[in-house]
Coordinates of C-alpha atoms in Angstrom, one line a residue:
Chain Z
X1 CA 72.7 116.5 146.7
X2 CA 73.0 112.7 145.6
X3 CA 76.4 112.9 143.9
X4 CA 78.0 112.2 140.6
X5 CA 76.4 110.5 138.6
X6 CA 76.9 108.9 135.3
X7 CA 74.5 107.2 132.7
X8 CA 74.6 103.9 131.3
X9 CA 77.0 101.4 134.1
X10 CA 77.6 99.9 132.1
X11 CA 76.9 99.5 127.8
X12 CA 77.9 96.6 125.6
X13 CA 79.1 97.7 122.0
X14 CA 80.0 96.0 118.7
X15 CA 83.1 97.8 116.4
X16 CA 83.1 100.1 114.7
X17 CA 79.3 101.3 117.1
X18 CA 79.3 104.9 118.7
X19 CA 78.9 105.3 122.4
X20 CA 77.8 108.3 124.3
X21 CA 77.5 108.7 128.5
X22 CA 76.1 111.0 130.1
X23 CA 77.4 112.4 133.2
X24 CA 76.2 114.8 135.9
X25 CA 78.3 116.6 138.2
X26 CA 76.8 117.9 142.3
X27 CA 75.2 120.5 141.2
X28 CA 76.9 124.0 141.9
X29 CA 80.3 122.3 140.8
X30 CA 81.9 124.1 137.7
X31 CA 84.5 122.0 136.8
X32 CA 83.8 118.8 135.2
X33 CA 85.9 116.1 134.1
X34 CA 87.0 113.1 132.2
X35 CA 89.3 109.7 133.2
X36 CA 89.6 106.5 131.3
X37 CA 90.8 103.2 133.7
X38 CA 91.8 100.8 131.9
X39 CA 92.0 97.3 134.1
X40 CA 94.7 97.0 136.7
X41 CA 96.1 101.3 135.8
X42 CA 95.5 104.8 137.5
X43 CA 93.3 106.7 135.8
X44 CA 93.8 109.1 133.4
X45 CA 93.3 112.2 132.3
X46 CA 91.0 112.3 129.6
X47 CA 89.7 116.4 128.8
X48 CA 88.3 119.1 131.6
X49 CA 85.8 121.6 131.3
X50 CA 85.3 124.2 133.2
X51 CA 81.1 125.9 133.1
X52 CA 80.8 124.7 129.8
X53 CA 84.1 126.0 128.5
X54 CA 85.9 123.2 127.4
X55 CA 89.7 124.0 128.8
X56 CA 92.3 121.3 128.0
X57 CA 92.3 118.1 126.5
X58 CA 94.6 115.2 126.3
X59 CA 96.4 113.6 123.7
X60 CA 94.4 110.2 124.5
X61 CA 91.2 111.5 123.1
X62 CA 91.0 111.0 119.5
X63 CA 89.7 112.9 116.8
X64 CA 87.2 110.3 117.3
X65 CA 86.0 111.4 120.9
X66 CA 84.4 114.2 121.5
X67 CA 82.4 116.1 124.5
X68 CA 80.8 118.2 125.6
X69 CA 79.0 120.9 128.5
X70 CA 76.6 122.8 126.6
X71 CA 75.0 124.5 129.5
X72 CA 77.8 124.1 132.3
X73 CA 75.6 120.9 134.1
X74 CA 76.1 117.5 133.0
X75 CA 78.2 116.9 129.5
X76 CA 78.1 114.4 127.2
X77 CA 82.0 112.1 126.1
X78 CA 80.8 110.4 122.6
X79 CA 83.3 107.6 121.4
X80 CA 82.6 107.4 117.2
X81 CA 83.8 103.9 115.7
X82 CA 84.4 102.5 118.6
X83 CA 86.9 100.3 118.6
X84 CA 88.4 97.6 121.0
X85 CA 91.0 98.8 123.4
X86 CA 88.1 101.5 123.8
X87 CA 87.1 99.5 126.4
X88 CA 87.9 101.0 130.1
X89 CA 85.5 102.8 132.6
X90 CA 85.0 105.8 131.4
X91 CA 85.0 108.5 134.7
X92 CA 83.6 111.5 135.7
X93 CA 84.8 113.2 138.4
X94 CA 83.4 117.1 139.4
X95 CA 84.7 119.6 142.2
X96 CA 85.1 123.2 142.5
X97 CA 87.7 125.2 141.2
X98 CA 89.1 126.4 144.0
X99 CA 92.7 126.0 146.4
X100 CA 90.7 123.2 148.0
X101 CA 89.9 121.7 145.2
X102 CA 88.3 118.4 145.7
X103 CA 87.9 116.3 142.8
X104 CA 84.4 113.6 143.7
X105 CA 84.3 111.0 141.5
X106 CA 81.2 109.2 139.9
X107 CA 81.2 105.6 139.5
X108 CA 81.8 105.1 135.7
X109 CA 80.2 103.8 133.3
X110 CA 81.9 100.5 131.7
X111 CA 82.9 100.1 128.4
X112 CA 82.2 97.0 126.4
X113 CA 83.9 97.0 122.9
X114 CA 82.7 93.3 120.8
Chain G
X1 CA 105.5 114.7 132.7
X2 CA 104.4 114.1 136.6
X3 CA 104.8 110.4 136.8
X4 CA 103.5 108.5 140.4
X5 CA 104.9 104.8 141.5
X6 CA 102.7 103.0 144.4
X7 CA 104.6 101.0 147.1
X8 CA 104.0 97.8 147.6
X9 CA 101.8 96.6 143.9
X10 CA 100.2 94.2 146.4
X11 CA 99.0 93.4 149.9
X12 CA 97.7 91.8 153.0
X13 CA 97.6 92.0 156.6
X14 CA 95.4 90.6 159.1
X15 CA 92.7 92.3 160.7
X16 CA 94.0 94.6 163.4
X17 CA 98.1 96.3 161.9
X18 CA 98.6 99.4 160.8
X19 CA 100.3 100.0 157.7
X20 CA 102.1 102.3 155.2
X21 CA 101.0 102.9 151.8
X22 CA 104.0 105.2 150.2
X23 CA 103.4 106.8 147.0
X24 CA 106.4 109.1 145.1
X25 CA 106.1 111.6 142.1
X26 CA 109.0 112.7 140.1
X27 CA 107.3 116.1 139.9
X28 CA 108.2 117.5 143.1
X29 CA 106.2 121.5 142.1
X30 CA 102.9 120.3 143.4
X31 CA 100.1 121.6 143.9
X32 CA 97.9 119.5 146.2
X33 CA 97.9 115.9 146.1
X34 CA 94.5 113.8 146.3
X35 CA 94.0 110.2 148.2
X36 CA 91.5 107.9 146.7
X37 CA 90.2 104.4 147.5
X38 CA 88.5 102.2 144.7
X39 CA 86.6 99.4 145.9
X40 CA 86.3 96.7 142.9
X41 CA 84.6 97.8 139.6
X42 CA 83.2 101.2 141.2
X43 CA 84.5 105.0 140.9
X44 CA 86.5 106.0 143.4
X45 CA 86.1 108.0 146.8
X46 CA 88.5 110.8 148.1
X47 CA 90.3 109.9 150.6
X48 CA 91.6 113.2 151.7
X49 CA 93.2 116.0 149.6
X50 CA 96.7 117.9 151.2
X51 CA 98.2 121.0 149.9
X52 CA 101.2 121.9 149.1
X53 CA 101.8 123.5 152.3
X54 CA 100.6 121.5 153.9
X55 CA 103.2 118.4 155.9
X56 CA 100.1 116.0 156.7
X57 CA 96.2 115.9 156.9
X58 CA 94.2 113.5 159.0
X59 CA 90.5 112.6 159.1
X60 CA 89.3 109.4 161.1
X61 CA 92.1 106.0 161.0
X62 CA 94.0 107.4 158.5
X63 CA 96.9 110.3 158.7
X64 CA 98.8 111.3 154.3
X65 CA 102.2 112.9 154.9
X66 CA 103.9 115.2 151.8
X67 CA 107.3 115.1 151.1
X68 CA 107.0 118.0 149.0
X69 CA 111.5 118.5 148.2
X70 CA 111.5 114.4 148.1
X71 CA 108.6 113.3 146.4
X72 CA 106.7 111.7 148.1
X73 CA 103.7 111.1 150.8
X74 CA 102.1 107.9 153.1
X75 CA 99.0 106.9 153.5
X76 CA 99.2 105.3 156.7
X77 CA 95.6 103.1 157.7
X78 CA 95.7 102.6 161.5
X79 CA 94.0 99.4 162.8
X80 CA 92.9 98.8 159.2
X81 CA 90.4 96.4 158.9
X82 CA 87.8 94.1 156.2
X83 CA 86.3 96.8 155.4
X84 CA 89.2 98.4 154.1
X85 CA 89.5 96.1 151.6
X86 CA 90.4 98.0 148.6
X87 CA 92.5 99.5 146.4
X88 CA 93.7 102.7 146.9
X89 CA 96.0 105.2 144.3
X90 CA 97.8 108.4 144.8
X91 CA 97.7 111.0 142.2
X92 CA 99.6 115.2 142.9
X93 CA 98.1 118.2 140.1
X94 CA 100.7 119.9 139.6
X95 CA 98.3 123.2 139.6
X96 CA 94.8 124.3 139.9
X97 CA 94.4 124.3 136.4
X98 CA 96.6 120.6 135.7
X99 CA 94.8 117.5 136.4
X100 CA 95.5 114.8 138.7
X101 CA 98.3 112.4 138.0
X102 CA 97.2 108.7 138.6
X103 CA 99.4 105.9 139.7
X104 CA 98.1 102.4 139.3
X105 CA 97.9 101.8 143.1
X106 CA 97.8 99.6 145.4
X107 CA 95.6 97.0 146.5
X108 CA 95.1 95.9 150.0
X109 CA 92.8 93.3 151.5
X110 CA 92.7 92.4 155.3
X111 CA 92.2 89.6 155.7
X112 CA 89.7 88.9 159.6

């Protein structure tokens, strides 16, 4: 088991383009979280899934953002019509729901919108 | 709405010193609290998770304490080493169905 993986690690795009990020959680982890982190700030919650169900979405997740976890394993986060303000590190975390729900983070995808 | 403050924002210490990082949160009705470290440009590494019923948790040279009633947690690092240089983030959680809420972190530099 190699931990949470994210792809790509870096993405440079032009304003107005669509981008999609992928997260592969630790196997058998039924919860998967997406966070966004800008420079000098802590991560901010975007959304999370339990199995394939999306249980909560932050107000940060505008209608240009969509996340899926179709089979309860990997997840994708898509940003449509990217804006310069979307430039950030996008972090994925997974956990097993329960009392000791430690969240394990992936290495992140750094997005730069030009 | 939970708000988290970490003090100091940055800290530079000589190798070998013991140090304390502080975390305060506004809503004391937490479920648990996690401490993470983040190296520049990298993801987060979980250090310790402390349950609301616990007063402290230890892992190696790290000790995290929790005072729920006053809305505070501290991370104690013993005998600091240059490899401890990183940003340390705390993140309380208000229930099993709510996300982590992060502070801005404390950026630690340990000088050899």
